[in-house]
Amino acid sequence: MTATILNLPAVEDRTSSSLPLRLMLAPAGTAPALIDGAWWPRSRDLTAELPALTAVLDPLWGRITRVTVNPTFWPVIPRKVPVAGHVVHVGWFTAEQDPHKLLLLSYTSGRWDLLVIPPETSSATGARLMATATDPSRSLTASGLIQEAEFFRTAAENDWDSNREMVWDSEGGHEARRVSSSPAAQAVSAHPMEPTEGM
């Protein structure tokens, strides 16, 4: 099951329940992995975000009855969240659970672990994280995926800065500054040549 990341049309209602769910799951039949997919909520409000997630996952994985999170990135953790037709119990673990992971339990079907992409993540990084989290060859934890994405983001920014400097250099940047600050250049600019008659 895949929910795509869409450019959002201009709408009046911008609540998280009115926007498309950003979710991507590992392909069916792949070997068990540390992460079963990625969820990119639009806020850190579990009461607002969980109903849309369970509405998609209940038909696929069986009724989701319990969710656990690490409280590091969730400012408020409700004990229960009403969702379509039932209630999801919410728990939390500090040391035992990766802070970037959401654990979902279904009494009928088992357990799933989703990478939680921070809501403020850029579109490019979010798309990369969703693809990486659902790659069958993946072997990183949720926090490992976030750290890897941050490394790539930083490297891309550094490459951008380096490329800008190379372009500046190729257009005479550093050399132009050196020439203009050299004593010979200053002497030339201090004593400009006088035009001779007839020229």
Coordinates of N, CA, C and O in Angstrom, one line a residue:
M1 N 0.9 -1.2 0.0 CA 0.0 0.0 0.0 C 0.9 1.2 0.0 O 1.8 1.3 0.8
T2 N 0.6 2.2 -0.8 CA 1.4 3.4 -0.9 C 0.5 4.6 -1.0 O -0.4 4.6 -1.8
A3 N 0.8 5.5 -0.1 CA 0.1 6.8 -0.3 C 1.1 7.8 -0.8 O 2.2 7.9 -0.2
T4 N 0.8 8.5 -1.9 CA 1.8 9.3 -2.5 C 1.9 10.7 -1.8 O 0.9 11.1 -1.2
I5 N 3.0 11.4 -2.0 CA 3.2 12.7 -1.6 C 2.7 13.6 -2.7 O 3.2 13.6 -3.8
L6 N 1.7 14.4 -2.4 CA 1.1 15.3 -3.5 C 1.4 16.7 -3.3 O 1.5 17.2 -2.1
N7 N 1.5 17.5 -4.3 CA 1.4 18.9 -4.2 C 0.0 19.3 -3.8 O -1.0 18.8 -4.4
L8 N -0.2 20.0 -2.7 CA -1.5 20.2 -2.2 C -2.2 21.3 -2.9 O -1.7 22.4 -3.0
P9 N -3.4 21.1 -3.3 CA -4.2 22.2 -3.9 C -4.6 23.2 -2.9 O -4.6 22.9 -1.7
A10 N -4.9 24.4 -3.3 CA -5.4 25.5 -2.4 C -6.8 25.1 -1.9 O -7.7 24.9 -2.7
V11 N -6.9 24.9 -0.6 CA -8.2 24.6 0.0 C -8.3 25.4 1.2 O -7.4 25.9 1.8
E12 N -9.6 25.6 1.6 CA -9.9 26.4 2.8 C -9.5 25.7 4.1 O -8.9 26.2 5.0
D13 N -9.8 24.4 4.1 CA -9.6 23.6 5.3 C -8.2 22.9 5.2 O -8.0 22.0 4.4
R14 N -7.3 23.4 6.1 CA -5.9 22.8 6.1 C -5.7 21.9 7.3 O -4.5 21.7 7.7
T15 N -6.7 21.4 8.0 CA -6.5 20.5 9.1 C -5.9 19.2 8.6 O -6.1 18.9 7.4
S16 N -5.2 18.5 9.5 CA -4.5 17.3 9.0 C -5.5 16.3 8.5 O -5.2 15.5 7.6
S17 N -6.7 16.3 9.0 CA -7.7 15.3 8.6 C -8.2 15.6 7.2 O -8.7 14.7 6.5
S18 N -8.1 16.8 6.7 CA -8.6 17.1 5.3 C -7.5 16.9 4.2 O -7.8 17.1 3.1
L19 N -6.2 16.7 4.6 CA -5.2 16.5 3.7 C -4.8 15.1 3.4 O -5.1 14.2 4.3
P20 N -4.3 14.7 2.3 CA -3.9 13.3 2.0 C -2.9 12.8 3.0 O -2.0 13.5 3.5
L21 N -3.1 11.5 3.4 CA -2.2 10.8 4.3 C -0.9 10.6 3.6 O -0.9 10.1 2.5
R22 N 0.2 10.9 4.3 CA 1.5 10.6 3.8 C 2.1 9.4 4.4 O 2.6 9.4 5.5
L23 N 1.9 8.3 3.7 CA 2.3 6.9 4.2 C 2.8 6.1 3.1 O 2.3 6.1 2.0
M24 N 3.9 5.3 3.4 CA 4.4 4.4 2.4 C 4.8 3.1 3.2 O 5.5 3.2 4.2
L25 N 4.3 2.0 2.7 CA 4.6 0.7 3.4 C 5.5 -0.2 2.5 O 5.5 -0.1 1.3
A26 N 6.3 -1.0 3.2 CA 7.1 -1.9 2.5 C 6.3 -2.8 1.6 O 5.1 -3.2 1.9
P27 N 6.8 -3.3 0.5 CA 6.1 -4.1 -0.4 C 5.7 -5.4 0.3 O 6.4 -6.0 1.1
A28 N 4.5 -5.9 0.0 CA 4.0 -7.1 0.6 C 4.9 -8.3 0.2 O 5.4 -8.4 -0.9
G29 N 5.1 -9.2 1.1 CA 5.9 -10.4 0.9 C 7.4 -10.2 1.0 O 8.2 -11.1 0.8
T30 N 7.9 -9.0 1.4 CA 9.3 -8.8 1.6 C 9.7 -9.4 3.0 O 8.9 -9.5 3.9
A31 N 11.0 -9.7 3.1 CA 11.5 -10.2 4.3 C 11.3 -9.3 5.5 O 11.3 -8.1 5.3
P32 N 11.0 -9.8 6.7 CA 10.9 -8.9 7.8 C 12.1 -8.0 8.0 O 13.2 -8.4 7.8
A33 N 11.8 -6.7 8.4 CA 12.9 -5.7 8.5 C 12.6 -5.0 9.8 O 11.6 -5.2 10.5
L34 N 13.5 -4.1 10.1 CA 13.4 -3.3 11.3 C 12.3 -2.3 11.2 O 11.7 -1.9 12.2
I35 N 12.0 -1.8 10.0 CA 10.9 -0.9 9.8 C 10.0 -1.4 8.7 O 10.4 -1.9 7.7
D36 N 8.6 -1.3 8.9 CA 7.7 -1.8 8.0 C 7.1 -0.7 7.0 O 6.3 -1.0 6.2
G37 N 7.6 0.5 7.2 CA 7.2 1.6 6.3 C 7.5 3.0 7.0 O 8.2 3.0 8.0
A38 N 7.0 4.0 6.4 CA 7.2 5.4 6.9 C 5.9 6.1 6.9 O 5.1 6.0 6.0
W39 N 5.7 6.9 7.9 CA 4.6 7.8 8.1 C 5.1 9.2 8.3 O 6.0 9.4 9.2
W40 N 4.5 10.1 7.6 CA 4.9 11.5 7.7 C 3.8 12.4 8.2 O 3.0 12.9 7.4
P41 N 3.5 12.4 9.5 CA 2.4 13.2 10.0 C 2.6 14.7 9.7 O 3.7 15.1 9.5
R42 N 1.5 15.4 9.7 CA 1.6 16.9 9.5 C 1.8 17.7 10.8 O 2.0 18.9 10.8
S43 N 1.6 17.0 11.9 CA 1.8 17.6 13.2 C 2.3 16.6 14.3 O 2.4 15.4 14.0
R44 N 2.5 17.1 15.5 CA 2.9 16.2 16.6 C 1.7 16.0 17.5 O 1.8 15.7 18.7
D45 N 0.5 16.0 16.9 CA -0.8 15.9 17.7 C -1.3 14.5 17.4 O -2.0 14.3 16.4
L46 N -1.1 13.5 18.3 CA -1.6 12.2 18.0 C -3.1 12.1 17.9 O -3.6 11.3 17.1
T47 N -3.8 12.9 18.7 CA -5.3 12.8 18.6 C -5.7 13.2 17.2 O -6.7 12.7 16.7
A48 N -5.1 14.2 16.6 CA -5.5 14.6 15.2 C -4.9 13.7 14.2 O -5.6 13.5 13.1
E49 N -3.8 13.1 14.4 CA -3.1 12.3 13.3 C -3.5 10.8 13.2 O -3.5 10.2 12.2
L50 N -3.7 10.2 14.4 CA -3.9 8.7 14.4 C -5.2 8.3 13.7 O -5.2 7.2 13.0
P51 N -6.3 9.0 13.7 CA -7.5 8.5 13.0 C -7.3 8.3 11.5 O -7.7 7.2 11.0
A52 N -6.6 9.2 10.8 CA -6.4 9.0 9.4 C -5.5 7.8 9.2 O -5.7 7.0 8.2
L53 N -4.5 7.6 10.0 CA -3.5 6.5 9.9 C -4.2 5.2 10.1 O -4.1 4.2 9.3
T54 N -5.0 5.1 11.1 CA -5.7 3.8 11.4 C -6.8 3.5 10.3 O -7.1 2.3 10.0
A55 N -7.4 4.6 9.8 CA -8.4 4.3 8.7 C -7.8 3.6 7.5 O -8.5 2.8 6.9
V56 N -6.6 3.9 7.2 CA -5.9 3.2 6.1 C -5.4 1.9 6.5 O -5.5 0.9 5.8
L57 N -4.8 1.7 7.7 CA -4.2 0.5 8.1 C -5.1 -0.6 8.6 O -4.8 -1.8 8.4
D58 N -6.3 -0.2 9.2 CA -7.2 -1.2 9.7 C -7.6 -2.2 8.6 O -7.5 -3.4 8.9
P59 N -8.0 -1.8 7.4 CA -8.4 -2.8 6.4 C -7.2 -3.7 6.0 O -7.4 -4.8 5.5
L60 N -6.0 -3.1 6.0 CA -4.8 -3.9 5.6 C -4.2 -4.8 6.6 O -3.8 -5.9 6.3
W61 N -4.1 -4.3 7.8 CA -3.4 -5.1 8.9 C -4.3 -5.6 10.0 O -3.8 -6.2 10.9
G62 N -5.6 -5.4 9.9 CA -6.5 -5.8 11.0 C -6.6 -4.6 11.9 O -5.8 -3.6 11.8
R63 N -7.6 -4.6 12.7 CA -7.9 -3.4 13.5 C -6.8 -3.1 14.5 O -6.3 -3.9 15.2
I64 N -6.3 -1.8 14.3 CA -5.2 -1.4 15.2 C -5.8 -1.0 16.5 O -6.7 -0.2 16.6
T65 N -5.3 -1.7 17.6 CA -5.9 -1.5 18.9 C -5.0 -0.7 19.9 O -5.5 -0.2 20.8
R66 N -3.7 -0.8 19.6 CA -2.7 -0.1 20.5 C -1.6 0.5 19.7 O -1.1 -0.1 18.7
V67 N -1.1 1.6 20.2 CA 0.0 2.3 19.6 C 1.0 2.7 20.7 O 0.5 3.1 21.7
T68 N 2.3 2.6 20.4 CA 3.2 3.1 21.4 C 4.2 4.1 20.7 O 4.5 3.9 19.5
V69 N 4.6 5.1 21.5 CA 5.6 6.1 21.0 C 6.6 6.3 22.0 O 6.5 5.9 23.2
N70 N 7.7 7.0 21.6 CA 8.7 7.5 22.6 C 8.3 9.0 22.8 O 8.1 9.7 21.8
P71 N 8.1 9.5 24.0 CA 7.6 10.8 24.2 C 8.6 11.9 23.8 O 8.2 13.1 23.9
T72 N 9.8 11.6 23.4 CA 10.8 12.6 23.0 C 10.2 13.7 22.1 O 10.4 14.9 22.2
F73 N 9.5 13.3 21.0 CA 9.0 14.2 20.0 C 7.5 14.4 20.0 O 6.9 15.0 19.1
W74 N 6.8 13.8 21.0 CA 5.3 14.0 21.1 C 5.0 14.8 22.4 O 5.1 14.3 23.5
P75 N 4.6 16.0 22.3 CA 4.4 16.9 23.5 C 3.3 16.4 24.3 O 3.4 16.5 25.6
V76 N 2.2 15.8 23.8 CA 1.1 15.3 24.5 C 0.8 13.9 24.0 O 0.7 13.7 22.8
I77 N 0.7 13.0 25.0 CA 0.4 11.6 24.6 C -0.9 11.2 25.3 O -1.0 11.0 26.5
P78 N -2.0 11.2 24.5 CA -3.3 10.8 25.1 C -3.3 9.3 25.4 O -2.7 8.6 24.8
R79 N -4.1 9.0 26.4 CA -4.2 7.5 26.7 C -5.0 6.8 25.7 O -4.8 5.6 25.5
K80 N -6.0 7.5 25.2 CA -6.9 6.8 24.2 C -7.2 7.8 23.1 O -7.4 9.0 23.4
V81 N -7.3 7.3 21.9 CA -7.7 8.2 20.7 C -8.9 7.5 20.0 O -8.8 6.4 19.6
P82 N -10.0 8.2 20.0 CA -11.2 7.6 19.2 C -10.9 7.7 17.7 O -10.5 8.7 17.2
V83 N -11.1 6.5 17.1 CA -10.9 6.4 15.6 C -12.2 5.8 15.1 O -13.1 5.5 15.9
A84 N -12.3 5.6 13.8 CA -13.6 5.1 13.2 C -14.0 3.8 13.8 O -13.3 2.8 13.6
G85 N -15.0 3.7 14.6 CA -15.6 2.5 15.1 C -14.9 1.9 16.3 O -15.4 0.9 16.8
H86 N -13.9 2.4 16.8 CA -13.2 1.9 18.0 C -12.3 2.9 18.6 O -12.2 4.1 18.2
V87 N -11.6 2.5 19.6 CA -10.6 3.3 20.3 C -9.3 2.7 20.3 O -9.1 1.5 20.4
V88 N -8.3 3.5 20.0 CA -6.9 3.1 20.0 C -6.2 3.5 21.3 O -6.3 4.7 21.7
H89 N -5.7 2.6 22.1 CA -5.0 2.9 23.3 C -3.5 3.3 23.0 O -2.9 2.6 22.1
V90 N -3.1 4.3 23.6 CA -1.7 4.9 23.3 C -0.9 4.7 24.6 O -1.3 5.1 25.7
G91 N 0.3 4.2 24.3 CA 1.3 4.1 25.4 C 2.6 4.7 25.0 O 2.8 5.1 23.9
W92 N 3.5 4.7 25.9 CA 4.8 5.3 25.6 C 5.9 4.6 26.4 O 5.7 4.0 27.5
F93 N 7.1 4.6 25.8 CA 8.3 4.0 26.4 C 9.5 5.0 26.1 O 9.6 5.5 25.0
T94 N 10.3 5.2 27.1 CA 11.4 6.1 26.8 C 12.7 5.4 26.4 O 13.1 5.6 25.2
A95 N 13.2 4.5 27.2 CA 14.5 3.8 26.8 C 14.2 2.7 25.8 O 15.1 2.4 25.0
E96 N 13.1 2.1 25.9 CA 12.9 0.9 25.1 C 12.5 1.1 23.6 O 12.6 0.2 22.8
Q97 N 12.0 2.3 23.3 CA 11.5 2.6 22.0 C 12.3 3.7 21.3 O 12.5 4.7 21.9
D98 N 12.6 3.4 20.0 CA 13.3 4.4 19.2 C 12.4 5.7 19.1 O 11.2 5.6 18.9
P99 N 13.0 6.9 19.4 CA 12.1 8.1 19.3 C 11.5 8.4 18.0 O 10.6 9.2 17.9
H100 N 12.1 7.8 16.9 CA 11.6 8.1 15.6 C 10.7 7.0 15.0 O 10.5 6.8 13.8
K101 N 10.2 6.2 15.9 CA 9.4 5.0 15.5 C 8.0 5.0 16.2 O 7.9 5.4 17.4
L102 N 7.0 4.6 15.4 CA 5.7 4.4 15.9 C 5.4 2.9 15.9 O 5.6 2.3 14.8
L103 N 5.0 2.3 17.0 CA 4.7 0.8 17.0 C 3.2 0.7 17.0 O 2.5 1.3 17.9
L104 N 2.7 -0.2 16.1 CA 1.3 -0.4 16.0 C 1.0 -1.9 16.3 O 1.7 -2.7 15.8
L105 N 0.0 -2.1 17.1 CA -0.4 -3.5 17.4 C -1.9 -3.8 17.0 O -2.7 -2.9 17.2
S106 N -2.0 -5.0 16.5 CA -3.4 -5.4 16.2 C -3.5 -6.8 16.8 O -2.7 -7.7 16.7
Y107 N -4.6 -7.0 17.6 CA -4.8 -8.3 18.3 C -4.9 -9.4 17.3 O -4.6 -10.5 17.6
T108 N -5.4 -9.1 16.1 CA -5.6 -10.2 15.2 C -4.5 -10.5 14.3 O -4.3 -11.6 13.8
S109 N -3.6 -9.5 14.0 CA -2.6 -9.7 13.0 C -1.2 -9.5 13.4 O -0.2 -9.9 12.7
G110 N -0.9 -8.9 14.6 CA 0.5 -8.7 15.0 C 0.9 -7.3 15.2 O 0.1 -6.4 15.6
R111 N 2.2 -7.0 14.9 CA 2.9 -5.8 15.2 C 3.5 -5.2 13.9 O 4.1 -6.0 13.1
W112 N 3.5 -3.9 13.8 CA 4.2 -3.2 12.8 C 5.0 -2.0 13.3 O 4.5 -1.3 14.3
D113 N 6.1 -1.7 12.7 CA 6.9 -0.5 13.1 C 7.0 0.4 12.0 O 7.4 0.0 10.9
L114 N 6.7 1.7 12.2 CA 6.8 2.7 11.2 C 7.8 3.8 11.6 O 7.8 4.2 12.7
L115 N 8.6 4.2 10.6 CA 9.4 5.4 10.8 C 8.5 6.6 10.9 O 7.6 6.7 10.0
V116 N 8.7 7.5 11.8 CA 7.9 8.7 11.9 C 8.8 9.8 11.4 O 9.8 10.1 12.0
I117 N 8.5 10.3 10.2 CA 9.3 11.4 9.6 C 8.8 12.7 10.3 O 7.6 13.0 10.4
P118 N 9.7 13.5 10.8 CA 9.3 14.8 11.5 C 8.4 15.6 10.6 O 8.7 15.8 9.4
P119 N 7.3 16.2 11.1 CA 6.4 17.0 10.3 C 7.1 18.1 9.6 O 6.7 18.5 8.5
E120 N 8.1 18.7 10.2 CA 8.8 19.9 9.5 C 9.8 19.5 8.5 O 10.5 20.4 7.9
T121 N 10.0 18.3 8.2 CA 11.0 17.8 7.2 C 10.6 18.4 5.8 O 9.5 18.5 5.4
S122 N 11.7 18.7 5.1 CA 11.5 19.3 3.7 C 11.0 18.2 2.8 O 11.1 17.0 3.0
S123 N 10.3 18.6 1.7 CA 9.8 17.6 0.7 C 10.8 16.6 0.2 O 10.5 15.4 0.1
A124 N 12.0 17.1 -0.2 CA 13.0 16.3 -0.8 C 13.5 15.2 0.3 O 13.6 14.0 -0.1
T125 N 13.7 15.7 1.5 CA 14.2 14.7 2.5 C 13.1 13.8 2.9 O 13.4 12.6 3.1
G126 N 11.9 14.2 3.0 CA 10.8 13.4 3.3 C 10.5 12.3 2.3 O 10.3 11.1 2.6
A127 N 10.6 12.7 1.0 CA 10.5 11.7 -0.1 C 11.6 10.6 0.0 O 11.4 9.4 -0.2
R128 N 12.8 11.1 0.2 CA 14.0 10.2 0.3 C 13.8 9.2 1.5 O 14.0 8.0 1.4
L129 N 13.3 9.7 2.7 CA 13.1 8.9 3.8 C 12.0 7.8 3.6 O 12.1 6.7 4.0
M130 N 10.9 8.2 2.9 CA 9.9 7.3 2.6 C 10.4 6.2 1.7 O 10.0 5.0 1.9
A131 N 11.1 6.5 0.7 CA 11.7 5.5 -0.2 C 12.6 4.6 0.5 O 12.6 3.4 0.3
T132 N 13.5 5.2 1.3 CA 14.5 4.4 2.0 C 13.9 3.4 3.0 O 14.3 2.3 3.2
A133 N 12.9 3.9 3.7 CA 12.2 3.1 4.8 C 11.5 1.9 4.2 O 11.3 0.9 4.9
T134 N 11.1 2.0 2.9 CA 10.3 0.9 2.3 C 11.2 0.1 1.3 O 10.7 -0.8 0.7
D135 N 12.5 0.3 1.3 CA 13.4 -0.4 0.4 C 13.6 -1.8 1.1 O 14.0 -1.9 2.2
P136 N 13.4 -2.9 0.3 CA 13.5 -4.3 0.9 C 14.9 -4.6 1.4 O 15.1 -5.4 2.2
S137 N 15.9 -3.9 0.9 CA 17.3 -4.2 1.3 C 17.7 -3.3 2.5 O 18.9 -3.4 2.9
R138 N 16.8 -2.5 3.1 CA 17.2 -1.6 4.2 C 17.6 -2.4 5.4 O 17.1 -3.5 5.6
S139 N 18.4 -1.8 6.2 CA 18.8 -2.5 7.5 C 19.0 -1.5 8.6 O 19.6 -1.8 9.6
L140 N 18.6 -0.3 8.5 CA 18.8 0.8 9.5 C 17.6 0.9 10.4 O 16.4 0.6 10.0
T141 N 17.8 1.3 11.6 CA 16.7 1.6 12.6 C 16.1 2.9 12.1 O 16.6 3.6 11.2
A142 N 15.0 3.2 12.8 CA 14.3 4.5 12.5 C 15.3 5.7 12.7 O 15.4 6.6 11.9
S143 N 15.9 5.7 13.8 CA 16.9 6.8 14.1 C 18.1 6.8 13.1 O 18.6 7.8 12.7
G144 N 18.5 5.6 12.7 CA 19.5 5.5 11.7 C 19.1 6.1 10.4 O 19.9 6.7 9.7
L145 N 17.9 5.9 10.0 CA 17.4 6.5 8.8 C 17.3 8.0 8.8 O 17.7 8.7 7.9
I146 N 16.9 8.5 10.0 CA 16.9 10.0 10.2 C 18.3 10.5 10.1 O 18.6 11.6 9.5
Q147 N 19.3 9.9 10.8 CA 20.6 10.3 10.8 C 21.2 10.3 9.4 O 21.9 11.2 9.0
E148 N 20.9 9.2 8.6 CA 21.4 9.1 7.3 C 20.9 10.3 6.4 O 21.6 10.9 5.6
A149 N 19.6 10.5 6.6 CA 18.9 11.6 5.8 C 19.6 13.0 6.1 O 19.8 13.8 5.2
E150 N 19.9 13.2 7.4 CA 20.5 14.4 7.8 C 21.9 14.6 7.2 O 22.3 15.6 6.8
F151 N 22.6 13.4 7.2 CA 24.0 13.4 6.6 C 23.9 13.8 5.1 O 24.6 14.7 4.6
F152 N 22.9 13.2 4.4 CA 22.8 13.5 2.9 C 22.3 15.0 2.7 O 22.8 15.6 1.8
R153 N 21.4 15.5 3.6 CA 21.0 16.9 3.5 C 22.2 17.8 3.7 O 22.4 18.8 2.9
T154 N 23.0 17.6 4.7 CA 24.1 18.4 5.0 C 25.1 18.3 3.9 O 25.7 19.3 3.4
A155 N 25.4 17.1 3.4 CA 26.3 17.0 2.3 C 25.9 17.7 1.0 O 26.7 18.3 0.3
A156 N 24.6 17.6 0.7 CA 24.0 18.3 -0.4 C 24.2 19.9 -0.3 O 24.5 20.6 -1.2
E157 N 23.9 20.4 1.0 CA 24.1 21.8 1.2 C 25.6 22.2 1.0 O 25.9 23.2 0.4
N158 N 26.5 21.4 1.5 CA 27.9 21.7 1.4 C 28.4 21.6 -0.1 O 29.2 22.4 -0.5
D159 N 27.8 20.6 -0.8 CA 28.1 20.6 -2.3 C 27.6 21.8 -2.9 O 28.3 22.4 -3.8
W160 N 26.4 22.3 -2.6 CA 25.9 23.5 -3.2 C 26.8 24.7 -2.9 O 27.1 25.5 -3.8
D161 N 27.3 24.8 -1.6 CA 28.2 25.9 -1.3 C 29.5 25.8 -2.0 O 30.0 26.8 -2.5
S162 N 30.0 24.6 -2.1 CA 31.2 24.3 -2.9 C 31.1 24.6 -4.3 O 32.0 25.2 -5.0
N163 N 30.0 24.2 -4.9 CA 29.7 24.5 -6.3 C 29.6 26.0 -6.6 O 30.1 26.5 -7.6
R164 N 29.0 26.7 -5.7 CA 28.9 28.2 -5.8 C 30.2 28.8 -5.8 O 30.5 29.7 -6.6
E165 N 31.1 28.3 -4.9 CA 32.5 28.9 -4.8 C 33.3 28.5 -6.1 O 34.0 29.4 -6.6
M166 N 33.1 27.3 -6.6 CA 33.8 27.0 -7.9 C 33.4 27.8 -9.0 O 34.2 28.3 -9.8
V167 N 32.1 28.1 -9.1 CA 31.6 29.0 -10.2 C 32.1 30.4 -10.0 O 32.6 31.0 -10.9
W168 N 32.2 30.9 -8.8 CA 32.7 32.2 -8.5 C 34.2 32.2 -8.9 O 34.6 33.2 -9.5
D169 N 34.9 31.2 -8.5 CA 36.3 31.1 -8.9 C 36.5 31.1 -10.4 O 37.3 31.8 -11.0
S170 N 35.6 30.3 -11.1 CA 35.8 30.2 -12.6 C 35.4 31.5 -13.3 O 35.8 31.8 -14.4
E171 N 34.7 32.4 -12.6 CA 34.4 33.7 -13.2 C 35.3 34.8 -12.7 O 35.1 36.0 -12.9
G172 N 36.4 34.4 -12.1 CA 37.4 35.3 -11.6 C 37.4 35.7 -10.2 O 38.1 36.6 -9.8
G173 N 36.5 35.0 -9.4 CA 36.3 35.4 -8.0 C 37.6 35.7 -7.2 O 38.0 36.8 -7.0
H174 N 38.2 34.6 -6.7 CA 39.4 34.7 -5.9 C 40.5 35.4 -6.6 O 41.2 36.3 -6.0
E175 N 40.7 35.1 -7.8 CA 41.8 35.7 -8.6 C 41.6 37.2 -8.8 O 42.5 38.0 -8.8
A176 N 40.4 37.5 -9.1 CA 40.1 39.0 -9.3 C 40.4 39.7 -8.1 O 40.9 40.8 -8.1
R177 N 40.1 39.2 -6.9 CA 40.3 39.9 -5.6 C 41.8 40.0 -5.4 O 42.3 41.0 -5.0
R178 N 42.6 38.9 -5.7 CA 44.0 38.9 -5.5 C 44.7 40.0 -6.4 O 45.5 40.7 -6.0
V179 N 44.2 40.0 -7.7 CA 44.8 41.0 -8.6 C 44.5 42.4 -8.2 O 45.4 43.3 -8.2
S180 N 43.3 42.7 -7.8 CA 42.9 44.0 -7.4 C 43.6 44.5 -6.1 O 43.7 45.6 -5.9
S181 N 44.0 43.5 -5.3 CA 44.6 43.9 -4.0 C 46.2 43.8 -4.1 O 46.8 44.2 -3.1
S182 N 46.7 43.4 -5.2 CA 48.2 43.4 -5.4 C 48.7 44.8 -5.5 O 48.1 45.7 -6.0
P183 N 50.0 45.0 -5.1 CA 50.6 46.4 -5.2 C 50.7 46.9 -6.6 O 50.4 48.0 -6.9
A184 N 51.0 46.0 -7.6 CA 51.1 46.4 -9.0 C 49.7 46.9 -9.5 O 49.6 47.9 -10.1
A185 N 48.6 46.2 -9.1 CA 47.3 46.6 -9.5 C 46.9 48.0 -8.9 O 46.3 48.8 -9.5
Q186 N 47.3 48.1 -7.6 CA 47.0 49.4 -7.0 C 47.8 50.5 -7.6 O 47.3 51.7 -7.7
A187 N 49.1 50.3 -8.0 CA 49.9 51.3 -8.6 C 49.3 51.7 -10.0 O 49.2 52.9 -10.3
V188 N 48.8 50.7 -10.7 CA 48.1 51.0 -12.0 C 46.9 51.9 -11.8 O 46.7 52.9 -12.4
S189 N 46.1 51.5 -10.8 CA 44.9 52.3 -10.6 C 45.1 53.6 -9.9 O 44.4 54.5 -10.1
A190 N 46.3 53.8 -9.2 CA 46.6 55.1 -8.6 C 47.1 56.1 -9.7 O 47.0 57.2 -9.5
H191 N 47.8 55.6 -10.7 CA 48.3 56.4 -11.8 C 47.8 56.0 -13.1 O 48.5 55.4 -13.9
P192 N 46.5 56.4 -13.4 CA 46.0 56.0 -14.7 C 46.7 56.7 -15.8 O 47.2 57.8 -15.6
M193 N 46.8 56.0 -16.9 CA 47.5 56.6 -18.1 C 46.6 57.8 -18.6 O 45.4 57.7 -18.7
E194 N 47.4 58.8 -18.9 CA 46.7 60.0 -19.5 C 46.6 59.8 -21.0 O 47.5 59.3 -21.7
P195 N 45.4 60.0 -21.6 CA 45.3 59.9 -23.0 C 46.2 60.9 -23.7 O 46.3 62.0 -23.3
T196 N 46.8 60.4 -24.8 CA 47.7 61.3 -25.5 C 46.9 62.0 -26.6 O 45.8 61.5 -27.0
E197 N 47.3 63.1 -27.1 CA 46.6 63.8 -28.1 C 46.6 63.0 -29.4 O 47.5 62.3 -29.7
G198 N 45.5 63.1 -30.1 CA 45.3 62.4 -31.3 C 44.8 61.0 -31.1 O 44.6 60.3 -32.1
M199 N 44.6 60.6 -30.0 CA 44.0 59.2 -29.7 C 42.6 59.3 -29.4 O 42.1 60.1 -28.9

